């Protein structure tokens, strides 16, 4: 590889410029976090080196005591952070300090509104990182050398954080990274040992490496360690404050905000490991990104092994952040080994149970907080019942839905346990309706009979709900039953009298049914008298064993060619329109009425008309004929 000694000036990626701009303005009131970010990166760099050195200890180059040093110079107005971690090659510098390599970055920046207050909240979800040094500095110089590369392949990067940076190859005897911040004029407050000590102990006490500063005072010489420098998770729970837990979270989770809650467990016995798992308070910006990183880091006997060890936590808990430190895995464990490993399997199942337990606890003790959690992560958690049946019971208790009981309000707050507790005598099933919006679900004609009888119906409008209900088919021994599928069996809620009436009506209207069926032969499988409707003239339902109507819509919308099954048209003989049709002798008008009946039933479930113009045309013709 040839080394480019020349100095180059390169432009920042557009997203970096946006980030710099946004950050400098929005984080100005919290300037001191720049040091936390730099120390966090230095610590990550040390972790990486330690891991690489497991295979090749020559990378240590006679300097295996990893540490971080913080210096300041009052005259020059500089702050310097030095580490002897893994360092960066020239390519890595360009990649990491000139672009944002995270997946989903583009989408994130597209979601920015231009409104500073709103955007400054979003920035927290994104994580600020290295670029935060430009909050306090108007010039930053990074000198670094990748472990294992010759001293001639050092790199110097320097920028004023405006639109470009320069990079050159330099001689660098020492491995690792040195970052010099030239402070802005009004940042003198940071040129003070007490202030820096304070910031380090506040944010970086948990960092496992010693963070060194020169001793202060007239006759003091030499260095001292400013932080505790022990792995936080190895300490006793009762000795760790909430602040310490929170700061550790920000470091491992690359997040800017406090987490919602955490669970810290030491497992002893046949397997020994410690897990410290956090639930963030906001969704990470890449929650829906397929390549998103899983946030649990794996350590083996305090040595960092890998980020985002997806084997440690199922993908439906991908928002969980934290660490697992195992005593049993070999230090040279690789991703491939993790895939078929009994130790990992049992750690994963332990971690899953612990997170579910944590959520259960929150749901019981702090309903409001749990509601917040559900709003942010509910959709992800729902994937859990689809992916496997292992945790179905625990998961289904954690689910929350909108329901007609809550006046049809959109918030998802009703649990299946609540629902079951409110079931009426004789009610055999848990009823739900699925639709592609809350309003469509809530106003679905299929609910009419339920509303009349005061039977609660769950209103499901997340796209994933179709899959959830096809996997979660019962709760507490009660079947989950779609209100727009199959013949309606209201169990003992419908009394004998009503059942008889229904049969009678089917007989009384058998001729009408025949006539409508003939007209709509192409569109429907069957026409029958409804027991669902009280106000609407007609609705569509699907056969017990056919795919649900809404699922069909979703699949069709996603371009999947599915053999569409014909629906069943149910008509309400008590409705004036149906009464009118029944006595309509003009065959052409009768046809128009029948088509309108079908089309409006389709519209009210959120479906798409095959020929909307013809619907409007027919409707108008009828309105005119009525007006005559
Ligand atoms: P993050 O830490 O979330 O990855 P940052 O903006 O803090 O984002 O850092 C960007 C990248 O720059 C890091 O992932 C790392 O690859 C590199 N980097 C930053 N500081 C250092 C350092 N001191 N030593 C080695 N690499 C570093
Ligand atoms: Mg960082």
XYZ file of C-alpha atoms and ligand atoms in Angstrom:
656
model
C 0.000 0.000 0.000
C 1.432 3.337 -0.968
C 1.397 6.069 1.597
C 0.156 9.452 0.548
C 2.355 11.892 2.355
C 0.742 14.849 0.769
C -1.712 16.995 2.516
C -5.234 16.818 1.213
C -8.273 18.910 1.885
C -11.513 16.985 1.800
C -15.107 18.089 2.189
C -17.344 16.709 4.920
C -20.245 14.568 3.836
C -23.420 16.679 3.692
C -24.869 14.874 6.696
C -21.790 15.705 8.771
C -22.176 19.386 7.959
C -25.801 19.247 8.977
C -24.928 17.411 12.155
C -22.198 19.891 13.074
C -24.481 22.791 12.516
C -27.365 21.361 14.437
C -25.239 20.151 17.297
C -23.367 23.340 17.930
C -26.643 25.188 18.290
C -28.723 22.656 20.120
C -26.212 21.367 22.622
C -24.713 24.657 23.583
C -26.256 24.543 27.044
C -24.648 21.168 27.684
C -21.181 21.852 26.326
C -19.260 19.732 28.799
C -20.418 16.486 27.201
C -17.683 16.806 24.583
C -15.277 15.295 27.076
C -17.551 12.380 27.794
C -17.747 11.623 24.080
C -13.988 11.790 23.541
C -13.305 9.586 26.554
C -15.989 7.159 25.459
C -14.321 6.834 22.053
C -10.900 6.401 23.662
C -12.300 3.639 25.807
C -13.860 1.922 22.784
C -10.490 2.169 21.026
C -8.795 0.458 23.975
C -11.429 -2.287 23.961
C -10.814 -2.897 20.281
C -7.084 -3.082 20.734
C -7.389 -5.526 23.617
C -9.582 -7.720 21.514
C -7.302 -7.669 18.477
C -4.298 -8.335 20.680
C -5.842 -11.592 21.856
C -4.742 -12.980 18.501
C -1.614 -10.906 18.033
C -0.034 -9.453 21.120
C 2.680 -7.703 19.159
C 0.052 -5.004 18.645
C 0.818 -3.804 22.158
C 4.310 -2.691 21.036
C 5.722 -2.885 24.607
C 2.981 -0.647 25.865
C 0.202 -2.836 27.196
C -1.007 -0.588 29.990
C -3.987 0.947 28.308
C -5.032 4.336 29.598
C -6.421 7.710 28.743
C -4.737 11.018 29.511
C -6.401 14.416 29.727
C -4.292 17.596 29.620
C -4.977 21.277 29.390
C -2.866 24.310 28.621
C -4.074 27.651 29.917
C -1.756 29.698 27.740
C -2.474 27.888 24.490
C -6.125 27.450 25.446
C -6.110 23.801 24.509
C -7.489 20.584 25.935
C -5.870 17.332 24.855
C -7.158 13.783 25.153
C -4.671 11.004 24.477
C -5.234 7.276 24.329
C -3.041 4.311 23.470
C -5.880 2.311 21.986
C -6.205 0.863 18.530
C -5.855 4.175 16.628
C -6.928 4.719 13.057
C -5.424 4.246 9.616
C -5.728 6.986 7.018
C -8.734 5.309 5.432
C -10.384 4.879 8.803
C -9.876 8.544 9.631
C -11.532 9.572 6.383
C -14.364 7.165 6.963
C -15.003 7.891 10.639
C -14.172 11.567 10.921
C -15.486 12.745 7.579
C -18.662 10.779 7.122
C -21.264 9.205 9.332
C -21.132 5.541 8.547
C -24.172 4.484 10.531
C -26.871 2.773 8.558
C -30.035 4.793 8.295
C -28.174 8.113 8.483
C -29.747 9.432 5.325
C -33.276 8.691 6.487
C -32.475 10.251 9.834
C -31.424 13.511 8.238
C -34.404 13.491 5.953
C -36.586 13.346 9.033
C -35.185 16.618 10.372
C -37.680 19.418 10.211
C -35.504 22.523 10.217
C -37.178 23.548 13.468
C -34.310 23.835 15.911
C -36.117 22.786 19.075
C -37.677 19.720 17.490
C -34.484 18.723 15.768
C -32.402 19.112 18.887
C -34.510 16.412 20.497
C -33.987 14.148 17.517
C -30.268 14.601 17.704
C -30.243 12.744 20.988
C -31.632 9.677 19.300
C -28.887 9.859 16.758
C -26.008 10.190 19.198
C -23.533 13.019 18.875
C -20.136 11.416 19.296
C -16.853 12.796 18.103
C -18.268 15.881 16.392
C -19.408 17.244 19.746
C -15.899 18.624 20.238
C -16.865 21.455 17.909
C -19.277 22.731 20.523
C -16.296 24.031 22.491
C -13.466 24.128 19.938
C -12.997 26.135 16.789
C -10.131 23.957 15.667
C -9.552 20.267 16.321
C -6.472 18.298 15.473
C -6.420 14.501 15.610
C -3.112 12.664 15.370
C -3.325 8.921 15.296
C -1.687 5.697 14.263
C -3.344 2.343 13.814
C -1.842 -0.410 15.983
C 0.324 -2.660 13.824
C 1.155 -0.015 11.202
C 4.701 1.441 10.973
C 5.388 4.796 12.622
C 5.636 6.473 9.217
C 1.953 5.785 8.705
C 0.628 8.146 11.289
C -2.198 10.453 10.243
C -3.038 14.032 11.143
C -6.552 15.290 10.648
C -7.479 18.829 11.309
C -10.601 20.920 10.886
C -12.436 24.009 12.011
C -15.699 22.070 11.812
C -17.072 24.231 9.034
C -17.131 22.472 5.719
C -13.885 20.639 5.197
C -10.886 19.094 6.879
C -7.268 18.445 5.970
C -5.516 15.152 6.304
C -1.846 14.283 5.972
C 0.439 11.387 6.687
C 2.883 12.052 9.508
C 5.516 10.255 11.502
C 3.989 9.001 14.735
C 6.077 6.866 17.050
C 3.197 6.149 19.413
C 0.213 4.013 18.649
C -3.226 5.410 19.437
C -4.922 8.753 19.180
C -4.251 12.262 20.409
C -6.935 14.884 20.054
C -6.135 18.559 20.615
C -9.018 20.993 20.962
C -8.299 24.642 20.377
C -10.985 26.144 22.563
C -13.242 28.963 21.436
C -12.709 32.311 23.160
C -15.489 31.954 25.705
C -14.605 28.438 26.813
C -11.982 29.282 29.425
C -14.071 27.596 32.111
C -12.703 24.260 30.872
C -9.084 25.288 31.393
C -9.368 24.324 35.009
C -8.333 21.102 36.710
C -11.281 21.016 39.126
C -13.752 21.569 36.371
C -12.232 18.766 34.280
C -12.044 16.427 37.285
C -15.687 17.169 37.936
C -16.733 16.381 34.375
C -14.761 13.145 34.327
C -16.167 11.832 37.578
C -19.657 12.902 36.582
C -19.740 11.231 33.184
C -16.823 8.856 32.898
C -16.283 7.326 36.310
C -17.409 3.932 34.986
C -14.819 3.854 32.197
C -12.695 0.772 32.889
C -9.416 2.367 31.879
C -7.659 4.760 34.175
C -8.179 8.363 33.115
C -5.022 10.226 34.119
C -4.403 13.909 34.808
C -1.389 15.742 36.172
C -1.495 16.301 39.885
C -2.296 19.891 40.821
C -0.697 22.060 43.478
C 2.588 23.843 43.990
C 4.856 20.944 44.884
C 2.876 18.175 43.302
C 4.348 16.265 40.431
C 3.291 13.206 38.489
C -0.068 11.840 37.444
C -3.142 10.665 39.269
C -6.099 8.530 38.265
C -9.251 10.598 38.242
C -11.938 7.924 37.778
C -12.810 4.718 39.612
C -11.616 2.659 36.647
C -13.383 -0.563 37.488
C -16.000 -2.160 35.278
C -19.294 -0.841 36.589
C -21.101 -4.132 36.166
C -18.631 -5.941 38.429
C -19.501 -3.673 41.319
C -22.189 -4.318 43.865
C -25.625 -3.150 42.818
C -26.218 -1.319 46.042
C -23.046 0.721 45.612
C -24.005 1.993 42.180
C -26.039 5.173 41.946
C -28.698 5.872 39.331
C -26.445 8.533 37.833
C -23.664 5.993 37.426
C -26.005 3.528 35.762
C -27.270 6.271 33.459
C -23.835 7.474 32.421
C -22.733 3.937 31.704
C -25.797 3.513 29.531
C -24.941 6.593 27.485
C -21.494 5.155 26.879
C -22.552 1.645 25.853
C -25.749 2.730 24.145
C -24.147 5.656 22.300
C -27.187 7.553 23.420
C -27.526 11.055 24.661
C -30.501 10.632 26.940
C -31.085 8.730 30.158
C -32.508 5.236 29.742
C -35.996 4.324 30.882
C -34.891 1.524 33.186
C -32.318 -1.225 33.618
C -31.771 -4.665 35.077
C -28.430 -5.754 36.477
C -27.912 -9.416 37.304
C -25.033 -11.636 38.380
C -25.706 -15.238 37.512
C -23.783 -17.810 39.490
C -23.724 -21.586 39.429
C -23.137 -23.817 36.457
C -22.868 -20.813 34.186
C -21.412 -17.575 35.421
C -22.090 -14.275 33.799
C -23.202 -10.757 34.509
C -25.738 -8.901 32.453
C -26.587 -5.235 32.618
C -29.439 -4.466 30.257
C -31.164 -1.179 29.571
C -34.388 -0.057 27.942
C -33.832 3.286 26.211
C -36.394 6.026 26.668
C -36.575 6.898 22.988
C -36.487 4.671 19.961
C -33.021 4.578 18.424
C -33.155 6.223 15.020
C -32.446 2.937 13.269
C -35.032 0.804 15.072
C -36.685 -0.155 11.803
C -33.513 -0.497 9.819
C -32.801 -4.046 8.819
C -29.086 -3.560 9.253
C -29.438 -1.805 12.559
C -26.942 -2.737 15.199
C -28.011 -4.780 18.129
C -27.055 -2.991 21.224
C -25.715 -5.655 23.542
C -21.958 -5.879 23.851
C -20.258 -9.106 24.740
C -17.355 -9.233 27.196
C -15.485 -12.323 28.286
C -13.908 -12.009 31.724
C -13.918 -8.195 31.477
C -12.353 -8.211 27.990
C -14.475 -6.608 25.311
C -15.217 -9.100 22.534
C -17.791 -7.557 20.255
C -20.435 -4.933 19.752
C -23.952 -5.779 18.738
C -23.730 -9.467 19.544
C -27.093 -10.293 18.004
C -26.976 -13.795 19.462
C -27.383 -12.374 22.939
C -30.845 -11.000 22.492
C -33.720 -11.858 20.125
C -34.396 -9.369 17.358
C -37.752 -8.400 18.838
C -35.806 -6.974 21.781
C -33.381 -5.165 19.495
C -33.915 -1.896 21.323
C -32.252 -3.283 24.457
C -28.766 -1.909 25.141
C -26.124 -3.047 27.561
C -23.485 -5.663 28.217
C -23.083 -9.319 28.976
C -19.834 -10.426 30.588
C -19.337 -14.194 30.500
C -16.893 -16.255 32.540
C -17.417 -19.389 30.500
C -16.841 -18.449 26.878
C -13.351 -18.698 25.393
C -11.623 -15.388 24.721
C -11.232 -16.212 21.069
C -14.938 -16.627 20.534
C -16.130 -15.529 17.104
C -19.537 -14.664 15.687
C -19.643 -18.060 13.999
C -19.026 -19.868 17.267
C -21.744 -17.828 18.946
C -24.322 -19.132 16.547
C -24.172 -22.667 17.825
C -23.190 -22.363 21.386
C -24.988 -23.741 24.411
C -23.582 -21.100 26.737
C -24.857 -18.328 24.476
C -28.238 -19.998 24.111
C -28.719 -20.084 27.809
C -27.446 -16.513 28.277
C -29.857 -15.388 25.585
C -32.780 -17.087 27.179
C -31.790 -15.676 30.585
C -31.483 -12.152 29.185
C -34.825 -12.440 27.419
C -36.550 -13.553 30.595
C -34.932 -10.769 32.569
C -36.057 -8.088 30.145
C -39.570 -9.506 30.080
C -39.563 -9.592 33.863
C -38.414 -5.987 33.950
C -41.244 -4.972 31.630
C -43.789 -6.940 33.620
C -42.651 -5.176 36.741
C -42.896 -1.796 35.079
C -46.350 -2.604 33.712
C -47.559 -3.488 37.200
C -45.898 -0.744 39.195
C -45.837 2.224 36.870
C -48.652 2.191 34.373
C -47.760 5.554 32.871
C -44.157 4.678 32.302
C -45.189 1.400 30.760
C -47.572 3.235 28.450
C -44.632 5.349 27.281
C -42.613 2.226 26.708
C -45.425 0.604 24.793
C -45.909 3.592 22.579
C -42.270 3.569 21.536
C -41.473 -0.132 21.413
C -44.800 -1.983 21.374
C -44.687 -2.691 17.667
C -41.278 -4.304 18.008
C -42.312 -6.375 20.998
C -45.280 -7.697 19.037
C -42.829 -9.362 16.656
C -42.006 -11.679 19.546
C -45.120 -13.837 19.234
C -44.586 -14.152 15.510
C -40.953 -15.128 15.721
C -41.291 -17.906 18.243
C -43.790 -19.371 20.626
C -41.307 -19.574 23.510
C -42.456 -16.447 25.299
C -46.013 -16.203 24.062
C -47.601 -16.226 27.500
C -45.370 -13.589 29.006
C -45.508 -11.448 25.894
C -49.258 -11.570 25.484
C -49.628 -10.211 29.001
C -47.412 -7.279 28.050
C -49.385 -6.348 24.950
C -51.656 -3.331 24.985
C -54.408 -2.464 22.542
C -56.877 0.239 21.733
C -60.403 -0.883 22.467
C -64.035 0.149 22.249
C -64.064 0.121 26.039
C -61.827 3.179 26.104
C -64.364 5.133 24.037
C -62.396 4.068 21.009
C -59.482 6.338 21.839
C -56.364 5.681 19.906
C -53.934 5.067 22.793
C -53.103 1.438 23.236
C -53.697 0.847 26.924
C -55.937 -2.209 27.263
C -54.314 -5.491 28.213
C -55.799 -8.874 27.414
C -56.136 -9.440 31.145
C -58.233 -6.274 31.435
C -60.343 -7.465 28.553
C -60.946 -10.906 29.990
C -61.866 -9.443 33.349
C -64.572 -7.384 31.634
C -65.980 -10.196 29.480
C -69.708 -10.618 29.735
C -71.353 -13.676 31.065
C -71.696 -16.192 28.264
C -69.095 -14.415 26.104
C -66.729 -17.046 24.785
C -64.223 -15.135 22.686
C -61.974 -12.096 22.760
C -63.171 -10.018 19.822
C -61.007 -7.789 17.669
C -61.218 -5.872 14.440
C -58.220 -5.164 12.203
C -58.029 -2.256 9.786
C -55.374 -0.057 8.317
C -56.237 2.945 10.404
C -57.612 3.466 13.849
C -60.578 5.416 12.476
C -61.520 2.640 10.066
C -61.330 0.085 12.860
C -63.299 2.208 15.265
C -66.067 3.008 12.791
C -66.251 -0.416 11.256
C -69.859 -1.539 10.668
C -68.824 -4.920 12.019
C -68.835 -3.416 15.488
C -72.476 -2.395 15.477
C -73.917 -5.431 17.190
C -71.067 -5.439 19.703
C -71.693 -1.829 20.562
C -75.363 -2.512 20.939
C -74.741 -5.380 23.318
C -71.944 -3.565 25.098
C -69.354 -6.177 24.211
C -65.807 -4.875 24.101
C -63.841 -5.171 20.856
C -60.107 -4.585 20.473
C -59.289 -2.091 17.720
C -56.155 -3.179 15.906
C -54.589 -0.934 13.327
C -50.846 -1.593 13.342
C -49.881 -3.437 10.163
C -48.232 -6.117 12.246
C -51.478 -6.895 14.095
C -52.664 -9.186 11.307
C -49.668 -11.400 11.935
C -49.935 -11.077 15.672
C -53.512 -12.314 15.648
C -52.675 -15.182 13.347
C -50.035 -16.370 15.833
C -51.673 -15.391 19.068
C -54.910 -17.285 18.705
C -55.949 -17.525 22.314
C -55.379 -15.974 25.688
C -56.236 -17.454 29.038
C -58.105 -20.272 27.295
C -60.266 -17.846 25.292
C -59.978 -17.727 21.516
C -59.182 -14.438 19.789
C -61.910 -13.954 17.235
C -62.001 -11.475 14.362
C -65.350 -9.697 14.123
C -65.200 -9.750 10.353
C -64.455 -13.366 9.805
C -66.698 -16.396 9.733
C -70.242 -16.690 10.965
C -70.744 -14.542 13.993
C -71.072 -16.626 17.089
C -71.795 -14.440 20.025
C -72.023 -17.478 22.233
C -74.676 -17.263 24.871
C -74.751 -13.511 24.527
C -77.199 -13.936 21.709
C -80.345 -15.341 23.202
C -82.499 -18.080 21.730
C -85.061 -15.560 20.628
C -82.535 -13.655 18.537
C -81.171 -16.812 16.985
C -84.649 -17.835 15.918
C -85.336 -14.412 14.483
C -82.185 -14.629 12.427
C -83.113 -17.969 10.961
C -86.561 -16.690 10.192
C -85.147 -13.653 8.423
C -82.889 -15.797 6.297
C -86.009 -17.648 5.194
C -88.117 -14.508 4.743
C -85.501 -12.861 2.602
C -84.351 -15.903 0.695
C -85.608 -14.452 -2.566
C -83.798 -11.168 -2.065
C -80.647 -13.069 -1.163
C -80.937 -15.060 -4.372
C -81.423 -11.951 -6.489
C -78.464 -10.079 -4.988
C -76.284 -13.132 -5.266
C -77.065 -13.378 -8.972
C -76.055 -9.772 -9.592
C -72.880 -9.986 -7.539
C -71.881 -13.466 -8.555
C -68.450 -12.282 -9.731
C -67.694 -10.428 -6.503
C -69.030 -12.505 -3.642
C -68.994 -16.065 -2.489
C -72.236 -15.892 -0.610
C -74.943 -13.467 0.425
C -76.656 -13.836 3.767
C -78.605 -12.010 6.422
C -76.409 -10.404 9.013
C -76.460 -10.591 12.739
C -73.683 -8.030 13.017
C -75.295 -4.863 11.754
C -77.717 -2.539 13.435
C -77.206 0.726 11.504
C -75.460 -0.115 8.258
C -77.118 -1.823 5.322
C -74.319 -4.263 4.504
C -70.834 -5.466 5.335
C -68.269 -7.887 4.014
C -66.881 -10.787 5.975
C -64.495 -13.540 5.064
C -65.051 -17.214 5.421
C -63.755 -18.887 8.556
C -60.842 -20.505 6.742
C -60.049 -17.766 4.252
C -57.438 -15.121 4.754
C -58.716 -12.115 6.708
C -59.967 -9.206 4.606
C -57.437 -6.757 5.956
C -54.488 -9.093 5.577
C -55.506 -9.557 1.968
C -55.480 -5.789 1.501
C -52.026 -5.498 3.053
C -50.581 -8.220 0.870
C -52.142 -6.814 -2.258
C -50.864 -3.330 -1.431
C -47.368 -4.743 -1.046
C -47.607 -6.073 -4.590
C -47.987 -9.733 -3.702
C -50.090 -11.715 -6.079
C -52.395 -13.612 -3.784
C -55.344 -15.609 -5.007
C -57.979 -13.259 -3.636
C -60.777 -15.155 -1.979
C -64.260 -13.810 -2.491
C -65.914 -12.283 0.558
C -69.350 -12.952 1.933
C -71.820 -10.080 1.723
C -74.036 -9.760 4.755
C -77.104 -7.596 4.463
C -79.235 -5.987 7.103
C -82.938 -6.489 6.306
C -83.963 -3.866 8.848
C -82.186 -1.131 6.947
C -84.379 1.150 4.760
C -82.154 0.672 1.710
C -82.387 -3.093 1.939
C -86.132 -2.858 2.437
C -86.333 -0.672 -0.614
C -84.323 -3.034 -2.770
C -86.435 -5.922 -1.678
C -89.444 -4.397 -3.396
C -87.567 -2.997 -6.391
C -89.072 -4.463 -9.535
C -86.949 -2.602 -12.083
C -84.110 -5.054 -12.746
C -81.629 -2.358 -13.820
C -82.192 -0.324 -10.697
C -81.998 -3.470 -8.617
C -78.567 -4.187 -10.126
C -77.337 -0.676 -9.344
C -78.567 -0.946 -5.767
C -76.850 -4.286 -5.304
C -73.552 -2.973 -6.626
C -73.773 0.068 -4.413
C -74.448 -2.117 -1.421
C -71.338 -4.122 -2.159
C -69.142 -1.123 -2.956
C -70.034 0.804 0.174
C -69.426 -2.251 2.307
C -65.995 -2.441 0.719
C -65.339 1.264 1.290
C -66.287 1.164 4.935
C -63.712 -1.509 5.673
C -61.051 0.675 4.041
C -60.986 -1.316 0.811
C -60.341 -0.083 -2.721
C -63.107 -0.037 -5.276
C -62.265 -1.709 -8.548
C -64.155 0.958 -10.461
C -64.750 4.043 -8.281
C -66.112 6.168 -11.140
C -68.838 3.694 -11.869
C -69.786 3.632 -8.154
C -70.152 7.409 -8.119
C -72.083 7.283 -11.347
C -74.569 4.720 -10.049
C -74.944 6.527 -6.770
C -75.671 9.821 -8.512
C -78.201 8.219 -10.811
C -80.018 6.804 -7.796
C -79.978 10.064 -5.908
C -81.492 11.772 -8.928
C -84.119 9.051 -9.281
C -85.048 9.459 -5.603
C -85.275 13.210 -5.915
C -87.742 12.882 -8.797
P -19.517 6.221 17.763
O -18.608 6.263 18.957
O -20.964 6.174 18.158
O -19.138 5.188 16.766
P -18.297 8.750 17.230
O -18.702 9.931 16.409
O -18.083 9.003 18.667
O -19.381 7.642 17.002
O -16.969 8.152 16.633
C -16.896 7.805 15.272
C -15.848 6.767 15.004
O -14.547 7.353 14.976
C -15.746 5.667 16.038
O -16.696 4.648 15.801
C -14.303 5.196 15.828
O -14.248 4.268 14.761
C -13.585 6.440 15.422
N -12.872 7.031 16.572
C -13.238 8.130 17.262
N -12.374 8.380 18.269
C -11.428 7.415 18.210
C -10.256 7.102 18.989
N -9.898 7.829 20.032
N -9.536 6.015 18.608
C -9.894 5.258 17.550
N -10.982 5.491 16.805
C -11.755 6.557 17.122
Mg -18.484 7.723 20.370
